[in-house]
């Protein structure tokens, strides 16, 4: 596994994209560009039904590929899941989804790649190990470093259960204190379980660990 996967700049009808040179190195969070609805099959805006003519031009949403008038497809919004270098034109519905994802890329993914410290227990063992856990720079692996070393491919993770404490009958706030992770070992149907618990010693930043767990919860969605 290499964090330094080479990238290349490519041009598509939708815009410039910075993509991995090798398809196998693409992020598991990535999306493929959609096929565009052919112009000849789209005489009217697919949102407001306005008829296209010399004045009312048609535009394709870069996320869904559907055809719209300028009024219904005027927003240019970042689309990191498709690796676009600049914001691209999207319909109103897709723009809302992309704006939410941009917050995830700008905040949660950075938290995951910065890492946090946990006590990690493998399987049914009663022994735990203090490990730094982070998402690899290419977003493809969960990397755990301590006396031991693990690399878990994100696409092999089947279950993410966040452990919390602090719930009260009156509706008090809960705080993430750990996580149970289940994943398949490559080349096998065997499911392995890991338990992550925020360390109790002063060297561990509980707030950072809680933020990391919250980000991991968003990844699982």
PDB file of C-alpha atoms in Angstrom:
ATOM      1  CA  UNK A   1       0.000   0.000   0.000  1.00  0.00           C
ATOM      2  CA  UNK A   2       1.325   3.416  -0.986  1.00  0.00           C
ATOM      3  CA  UNK A   3      -0.015   6.799   0.109  1.00  0.00           C
ATOM      4  CA  UNK A   4       1.818   8.517  -2.744  1.00  0.00           C
ATOM      5  CA  UNK A   5      -0.276   7.307  -5.678  1.00  0.00           C
ATOM      6  CA  UNK A   6       0.576   9.327  -8.795  1.00  0.00           C
ATOM      7  CA  UNK A   7      -2.169  11.452 -10.325  1.00  0.00           C
ATOM      8  CA  UNK A   8      -2.790  12.909 -13.747  1.00  0.00           C
ATOM      9  CA  UNK A   9      -4.830  15.801 -15.111  1.00  0.00           C
ATOM     10  CA  UNK A  10      -7.502  14.751 -17.601  1.00  0.00           C
ATOM     11  CA  UNK A  11     -10.098  16.712 -19.550  1.00  0.00           C
ATOM     12  CA  UNK A  12     -13.631  15.465 -20.034  1.00  0.00           C
ATOM     13  CA  UNK A  13     -16.733  17.197 -21.487  1.00  0.00           C
ATOM     14  CA  UNK A  14     -17.564  18.135 -17.884  1.00  0.00           C
ATOM     15  CA  UNK A  15     -14.254  19.816 -16.995  1.00  0.00           C
ATOM     16  CA  UNK A  16     -10.736  19.181 -15.725  1.00  0.00           C
ATOM     17  CA  UNK A  17     -10.225  16.314 -13.283  1.00  0.00           C
ATOM     18  CA  UNK A  18      -7.217  15.241 -11.214  1.00  0.00           C
ATOM     19  CA  UNK A  19      -7.442  11.453 -11.105  1.00  0.00           C
ATOM     20  CA  UNK A  20      -5.138   8.581 -10.047  1.00  0.00           C
ATOM     21  CA  UNK A  21      -2.966   7.243 -12.853  1.00  0.00           C
ATOM     22  CA  UNK A  22      -4.060   3.719 -11.994  1.00  0.00           C
ATOM     23  CA  UNK A  23      -7.740   2.944 -11.613  1.00  0.00           C
ATOM     24  CA  UNK A  24      -7.038   0.523  -8.777  1.00  0.00           C
ATOM     25  CA  UNK A  25      -5.779   3.452  -6.697  1.00  0.00           C
ATOM     26  CA  UNK A  26      -9.002   5.455  -6.860  1.00  0.00           C
ATOM     27  CA  UNK A  27     -10.705   6.519  -3.652  1.00  0.00           C
ATOM     28  CA  UNK A  28     -13.565   4.282  -2.453  1.00  0.00           C
ATOM     29  CA  UNK A  29     -15.581   7.485  -2.012  1.00  0.00           C
ATOM     30  CA  UNK A  30     -15.238   8.442  -5.675  1.00  0.00           C
ATOM     31  CA  UNK A  31     -18.000   8.582  -8.278  1.00  0.00           C
ATOM     32  CA  UNK A  32     -17.803   7.969 -12.017  1.00  0.00           C
ATOM     33  CA  UNK A  33     -18.945  10.702 -14.379  1.00  0.00           C
ATOM     34  CA  UNK A  34     -22.499   9.999 -15.570  1.00  0.00           C
ATOM     35  CA  UNK A  35     -23.388   9.653 -19.257  1.00  0.00           C
ATOM     36  CA  UNK A  36     -25.073  12.797 -20.542  1.00  0.00           C
ATOM     37  CA  UNK A  37     -28.639  12.625 -21.807  1.00  0.00           C
ATOM     38  CA  UNK A  38     -28.220  13.116 -25.593  1.00  0.00           C
ATOM     39  CA  UNK A  39     -29.277  16.552 -26.840  1.00  0.00           C
ATOM     40  CA  UNK A  40     -31.654  15.065 -29.402  1.00  0.00           C
ATOM     41  CA  UNK A  41     -33.544  13.241 -26.650  1.00  0.00           C
ATOM     42  CA  UNK A  42     -34.033  16.386 -24.598  1.00  0.00           C
ATOM     43  CA  UNK A  43     -36.218  19.038 -26.310  1.00  0.00           C
ATOM     44  CA  UNK A  44     -37.310  20.480 -22.942  1.00  0.00           C
ATOM     45  CA  UNK A  45     -35.799  21.206 -19.538  1.00  0.00           C
ATOM     46  CA  UNK A  46     -36.066  18.080 -17.389  1.00  0.00           C
ATOM     47  CA  UNK A  47     -36.962  20.219 -14.367  1.00  0.00           C
ATOM     48  CA  UNK A  48     -39.309  23.032 -15.438  1.00  0.00           C
ATOM     49  CA  UNK A  49     -40.305  21.713 -18.909  1.00  0.00           C
ATOM     50  CA  UNK A  50     -39.240  24.923 -20.668  1.00  0.00           C
ATOM     51  CA  UNK A  51     -38.740  24.323 -24.372  1.00  0.00           C
ATOM     52  CA  UNK A  52     -35.197  24.781 -25.647  1.00  0.00           C
ATOM     53  CA  UNK A  53     -34.615  27.158 -28.547  1.00  0.00           C
ATOM     54  CA  UNK A  54     -31.986  29.578 -29.831  1.00  0.00           C
ATOM     55  CA  UNK A  55     -32.366  31.777 -26.720  1.00  0.00           C
ATOM     56  CA  UNK A  56     -33.048  29.118 -24.086  1.00  0.00           C
ATOM     57  CA  UNK A  57     -29.949  26.934 -24.206  1.00  0.00           C
ATOM     58  CA  UNK A  58     -29.564  23.504 -22.658  1.00  0.00           C
ATOM     59  CA  UNK A  59     -27.016  22.586 -19.995  1.00  0.00           C
ATOM     60  CA  UNK A  60     -26.049  19.222 -18.540  1.00  0.00           C
ATOM     61  CA  UNK A  61     -25.658  18.646 -14.806  1.00  0.00           C
ATOM     62  CA  UNK A  62     -22.177  17.223 -14.225  1.00  0.00           C
ATOM     63  CA  UNK A  63     -23.402  14.986 -11.418  1.00  0.00           C
ATOM     64  CA  UNK A  64     -26.565  13.375 -12.841  1.00  0.00           C
ATOM     65  CA  UNK A  65     -26.069  14.015 -16.569  1.00  0.00           C
ATOM     66  CA  UNK A  66     -29.618  15.270 -17.101  1.00  0.00           C
ATOM     67  CA  UNK A  67     -30.480  18.249 -19.301  1.00  0.00           C
ATOM     68  CA  UNK A  68     -31.720  21.577 -17.905  1.00  0.00           C
ATOM     69  CA  UNK A  69     -32.218  25.220 -18.803  1.00  0.00           C
ATOM     70  CA  UNK A  70     -29.845  27.789 -17.349  1.00  0.00           C
ATOM     71  CA  UNK A  71     -32.308  28.758 -14.604  1.00  0.00           C
ATOM     72  CA  UNK A  72     -32.525  25.164 -13.335  1.00  0.00           C
ATOM     73  CA  UNK A  73     -28.814  24.401 -13.693  1.00  0.00           C
ATOM     74  CA  UNK A  74     -26.984  27.634 -12.945  1.00  0.00           C
ATOM     75  CA  UNK A  75     -24.998  26.725  -9.808  1.00  0.00           C
ATOM     76  CA  UNK A  76     -21.333  25.828 -10.023  1.00  0.00           C
ATOM     77  CA  UNK A  77     -20.431  23.731  -6.991  1.00  0.00           C
ATOM     78  CA  UNK A  78     -17.289  21.739  -6.053  1.00  0.00           C
ATOM     79  CA  UNK A  79     -17.612  18.033  -6.791  1.00  0.00           C
ATOM     80  CA  UNK A  80     -14.634  16.336  -5.085  1.00  0.00           C
ATOM     81  CA  UNK A  81     -16.131  12.852  -5.423  1.00  0.00           C
ATOM     82  CA  UNK A  82     -15.537  13.113  -9.185  1.00  0.00           C
ATOM     83  CA  UNK A  83     -12.117  14.753  -8.703  1.00  0.00           C
ATOM     84  CA  UNK A  84     -13.002  17.984 -10.525  1.00  0.00           C
ATOM     85  CA  UNK A  85     -10.356  20.685 -10.175  1.00  0.00           C
ATOM     86  CA  UNK A  86     -12.876  23.557 -10.274  1.00  0.00           C
ATOM     87  CA  UNK A  87     -16.560  23.912  -9.296  1.00  0.00           C
ATOM     88  CA  UNK A  88     -18.836  22.514 -12.017  1.00  0.00           C
ATOM     89  CA  UNK A  89     -22.374  23.195 -13.191  1.00  0.00           C
ATOM     90  CA  UNK A  90     -25.030  21.184 -11.357  1.00  0.00           C
ATOM     91  CA  UNK A  91     -28.808  21.151 -11.066  1.00  0.00           C
ATOM     92  CA  UNK A  92     -30.333  22.423  -7.832  1.00  0.00           C
ATOM     93  CA  UNK A  93     -30.957  18.947  -6.399  1.00  0.00           C
ATOM     94  CA  UNK A  94     -27.450  17.680  -7.119  1.00  0.00           C
ATOM     95  CA  UNK A  95     -25.872  20.945  -5.930  1.00  0.00           C
ATOM     96  CA  UNK A  96     -27.386  20.428  -2.456  1.00  0.00           C
ATOM     97  CA  UNK A  97     -25.959  16.906  -2.228  1.00  0.00           C
ATOM     98  CA  UNK A  98     -22.528  18.053  -3.434  1.00  0.00           C
ATOM     99  CA  UNK A  99     -22.444  20.942  -0.957  1.00  0.00           C
ATOM    100  CA  UNK A 100     -23.011  18.509   1.914  1.00  0.00           C
ATOM    101  CA  UNK A 101     -20.277  16.225   0.569  1.00  0.00           C
ATOM    102  CA  UNK A 102     -17.858  19.137   0.242  1.00  0.00           C
ATOM    103  CA  UNK A 103     -18.210  19.766   3.980  1.00  0.00           C
ATOM    104  CA  UNK A 104     -17.393  16.084   4.539  1.00  0.00           C
ATOM    105  CA  UNK A 105     -14.276  16.337   2.347  1.00  0.00           C
ATOM    106  CA  UNK A 106     -13.154  19.627   3.906  1.00  0.00           C
ATOM    107  CA  UNK A 107     -13.686  18.570   7.520  1.00  0.00           C
ATOM    108  CA  UNK A 108     -14.332  14.913   8.328  1.00  0.00           C
ATOM    109  CA  UNK A 109     -11.856  13.378   5.865  1.00  0.00           C
ATOM    110  CA  UNK A 110      -9.100  15.679   7.117  1.00  0.00           C
ATOM    111  CA  UNK A 111      -9.845  14.612  10.701  1.00  0.00           C
ATOM    112  CA  UNK A 112      -9.610  10.953   9.685  1.00  0.00           C
ATOM    113  CA  UNK A 113      -6.325  11.433   7.826  1.00  0.00           C
ATOM    114  CA  UNK A 114      -4.805  13.349  10.773  1.00  0.00           C
ATOM    115  CA  UNK A 115      -5.553  10.362  12.982  1.00  0.00           C
ATOM    116  CA  UNK A 116      -6.258   9.761  16.672  1.00  0.00           C
ATOM    117  CA  UNK A 117      -5.067   7.392  19.418  1.00  0.00           C
ATOM    118  CA  UNK A 118      -7.108   4.435  20.668  1.00  0.00           C
ATOM    119  CA  UNK A 119      -6.759   1.268  22.693  1.00  0.00           C
ATOM    120  CA  UNK A 120      -7.384  -1.428  20.076  1.00  0.00           C
ATOM    121  CA  UNK A 121      -8.552  -4.957  20.884  1.00  0.00           C
ATOM    122  CA  UNK A 122      -8.462  -7.605  18.161  1.00  0.00           C
ATOM    123  CA  UNK A 123     -11.170 -10.265  18.026  1.00  0.00           C
ATOM    124  CA  UNK A 124     -11.993 -11.912  21.359  1.00  0.00           C
ATOM    125  CA  UNK A 125      -8.622 -11.095  22.916  1.00  0.00           C
ATOM    126  CA  UNK A 126      -8.612  -9.587  26.396  1.00  0.00           C
ATOM    127  CA  UNK A 127      -5.462  -7.602  25.623  1.00  0.00           C
ATOM    128  CA  UNK A 128      -5.519  -4.153  24.036  1.00  0.00           C
ATOM    129  CA  UNK A 129      -2.780  -2.179  22.303  1.00  0.00           C
ATOM    130  CA  UNK A 130      -2.353   1.593  22.118  1.00  0.00           C
ATOM    131  CA  UNK A 131      -2.387   2.535  18.437  1.00  0.00           C
ATOM    132  CA  UNK A 132      -2.569   5.611  16.226  1.00  0.00           C
ATOM    133  CA  UNK A 133      -5.411   5.168  13.739  1.00  0.00           C
ATOM    134  CA  UNK A 134      -5.704   7.193  10.535  1.00  0.00           C
ATOM    135  CA  UNK A 135      -7.094   7.109   7.029  1.00  0.00           C
ATOM    136  CA  UNK A 136      -4.419   6.797   4.346  1.00  0.00           C
ATOM    137  CA  UNK A 137      -3.836   9.788   2.052  1.00  0.00           C
ATOM    138  CA  UNK A 138      -5.389   7.923  -0.875  1.00  0.00           C
ATOM    139  CA  UNK A 139      -8.448   7.235   1.340  1.00  0.00           C
ATOM    140  CA  UNK A 140      -8.308   3.509   0.584  1.00  0.00           C
ATOM    141  CA  UNK A 141      -6.980   2.133   3.879  1.00  0.00           C
ATOM    142  CA  UNK A 142      -7.473   2.464   7.602  1.00  0.00           C
ATOM    143  CA  UNK A 143      -3.916   2.367   8.983  1.00  0.00           C
ATOM    144  CA  UNK A 144      -3.207   1.329  12.587  1.00  0.00           C
ATOM    145  CA  UNK A 145       0.262   1.819  14.056  1.00  0.00           C
ATOM    146  CA  UNK A 146       1.568   0.718  17.451  1.00  0.00           C
ATOM    147  CA  UNK A 147       3.780  -2.218  18.379  1.00  0.00           C
ATOM    148  CA  UNK A 148       1.725  -3.956  15.688  1.00  0.00           C
ATOM    149  CA  UNK A 149       0.743  -2.628  12.251  1.00  0.00           C
ATOM    150  CA  UNK A 150      -2.521  -3.142  10.380  1.00  0.00           C
ATOM    151  CA  UNK A 151      -3.862  -1.871   7.080  1.00  0.00           C
ATOM    152  CA  UNK A 152      -7.594  -2.416   6.580  1.00  0.00           C
ATOM    153  CA  UNK A 153      -9.008  -1.730   3.123  1.00  0.00           C
ATOM    154  CA  UNK A 154     -12.058   0.533   3.448  1.00  0.00           C
ATOM    155  CA  UNK A 155     -14.112  -1.453   0.935  1.00  0.00           C
ATOM    156  CA  UNK A 156     -13.621  -4.580   3.086  1.00  0.00           C
ATOM    157  CA  UNK A 157     -15.274  -2.956   6.139  1.00  0.00           C
ATOM    158  CA  UNK A 158     -18.753  -4.419   6.621  1.00  0.00           C
ATOM    159  CA  UNK A 159     -19.906  -2.904   9.915  1.00  0.00           C
ATOM    160  CA  UNK A 160     -19.104   0.253  11.889  1.00  0.00           C
ATOM    161  CA  UNK A 161     -20.737   0.543  15.316  1.00  0.00           C
ATOM    162  CA  UNK A 162     -20.000   3.693  17.315  1.00  0.00           C
ATOM    163  CA  UNK A 163     -19.971   3.250  21.100  1.00  0.00           C
ATOM    164  CA  UNK A 164     -21.312   6.166  23.133  1.00  0.00           C
ATOM    165  CA  UNK A 165     -21.879   7.200  26.734  1.00  0.00           C
ATOM    166  CA  UNK A 166     -23.665  10.029  28.505  1.00  0.00           C
ATOM    167  CA  UNK A 167     -27.252   9.342  27.431  1.00  0.00           C
ATOM    168  CA  UNK A 168     -29.865  10.433  29.948  1.00  0.00           C
ATOM    169  CA  UNK A 169     -33.652   9.835  29.929  1.00  0.00           C
ATOM    170  CA  UNK A 170     -34.102  13.599  29.609  1.00  0.00           C
ATOM    171  CA  UNK A 171     -32.315  13.603  26.247  1.00  0.00           C
ATOM    172  CA  UNK A 172     -28.805  14.630  27.305  1.00  0.00           C
ATOM    173  CA  UNK A 173     -25.958  14.676  24.813  1.00  0.00           C
ATOM    174  CA  UNK A 174     -24.030  11.492  24.129  1.00  0.00           C
ATOM    175  CA  UNK A 175     -20.284  11.304  23.539  1.00  0.00           C
ATOM    176  CA  UNK A 176     -18.498   8.864  21.264  1.00  0.00           C
ATOM    177  CA  UNK A 177     -16.032   6.770  23.305  1.00  0.00           C
ATOM    178  CA  UNK A 178     -15.222   3.930  20.956  1.00  0.00           C
ATOM    179  CA  UNK A 179     -16.063   1.844  17.911  1.00  0.00           C
ATOM    180  CA  UNK A 180     -16.537  -1.784  16.903  1.00  0.00           C
ATOM    181  CA  UNK A 181     -15.311  -2.493  13.401  1.00  0.00           C
ATOM    182  CA  UNK A 182     -15.925  -5.648  11.386  1.00  0.00           C
ATOM    183  CA  UNK A 183     -14.117  -6.357   8.130  1.00  0.00           C
ATOM    184  CA  UNK A 184     -13.264  -9.189   5.762  1.00  0.00           C
ATOM    185  CA  UNK A 185      -9.713 -10.373   5.322  1.00  0.00           C
ATOM    186  CA  UNK A 186      -8.806 -10.177   1.582  1.00  0.00           C
ATOM    187  CA  UNK A 187      -8.996 -13.570  -0.115  1.00  0.00           C
ATOM    188  CA  UNK A 188     -11.133 -14.978   2.669  1.00  0.00           C
ATOM    189  CA  UNK A 189     -14.757 -14.912   3.807  1.00  0.00           C
ATOM    190  CA  UNK A 190     -13.577 -14.673   7.405  1.00  0.00           C
ATOM    191  CA  UNK A 191     -14.879 -11.650   9.294  1.00  0.00           C
ATOM    192  CA  UNK A 192     -12.498 -10.024  11.784  1.00  0.00           C
ATOM    193  CA  UNK A 193     -13.583  -7.687  14.577  1.00  0.00           C
ATOM    194  CA  UNK A 194     -11.678  -4.825  16.189  1.00  0.00           C
ATOM    195  CA  UNK A 195     -12.743  -2.736  19.145  1.00  0.00           C
ATOM    196  CA  UNK A 196     -11.457   0.836  19.485  1.00  0.00           C
ATOM    197  CA  UNK A 197     -11.667   2.592  22.847  1.00  0.00           C
ATOM    198  CA  UNK A 198     -10.542   6.145  23.612  1.00  0.00           C
ATOM    199  CA  UNK A 199      -7.553   5.919  25.982  1.00  0.00           C
ATOM    200  CA  UNK A 200      -7.974   7.035  29.569  1.00  0.00           C
ATOM    201  CA  UNK A 201      -4.427   8.292  30.039  1.00  0.00           C
ATOM    202  CA  UNK A 202      -3.517  11.975  29.675  1.00  0.00           C
ATOM    203  CA  UNK A 203      -1.497  11.390  26.504  1.00  0.00           C
ATOM    204  CA  UNK A 204      -4.707  10.742  24.606  1.00  0.00           C
ATOM    205  CA  UNK A 205      -6.820  13.682  23.515  1.00  0.00           C
ATOM    206  CA  UNK A 206     -10.398  12.582  24.156  1.00  0.00           C
ATOM    207  CA  UNK A 207     -11.871  15.452  22.145  1.00  0.00           C
ATOM    208  CA  UNK A 208      -9.743  14.517  19.139  1.00  0.00           C
ATOM    209  CA  UNK A 209     -10.728  10.862  19.511  1.00  0.00           C
ATOM    210  CA  UNK A 210     -14.423  11.795  19.686  1.00  0.00           C
ATOM    211  CA  UNK A 211     -14.094  13.935  16.531  1.00  0.00           C
ATOM    212  CA  UNK A 212     -12.339  11.080  14.742  1.00  0.00           C
ATOM    213  CA  UNK A 213     -15.090   8.644  15.722  1.00  0.00           C
ATOM    214  CA  UNK A 214     -17.797  11.081  14.572  1.00  0.00           C
ATOM    215  CA  UNK A 215     -16.036  11.389  11.212  1.00  0.00           C
ATOM    216  CA  UNK A 216     -15.780   7.608  10.935  1.00  0.00           C
ATOM    217  CA  UNK A 217     -19.513   7.383  11.591  1.00  0.00           C
ATOM    218  CA  UNK A 218     -20.146   9.694   8.615  1.00  0.00           C
ATOM    219  CA  UNK A 219     -17.881   7.544   6.434  1.00  0.00           C
ATOM    220  CA  UNK A 220     -19.973   4.482   7.290  1.00  0.00           C
ATOM    221  CA  UNK A 221     -23.086   6.272   6.004  1.00  0.00           C
TER     222      UNK A 221
END
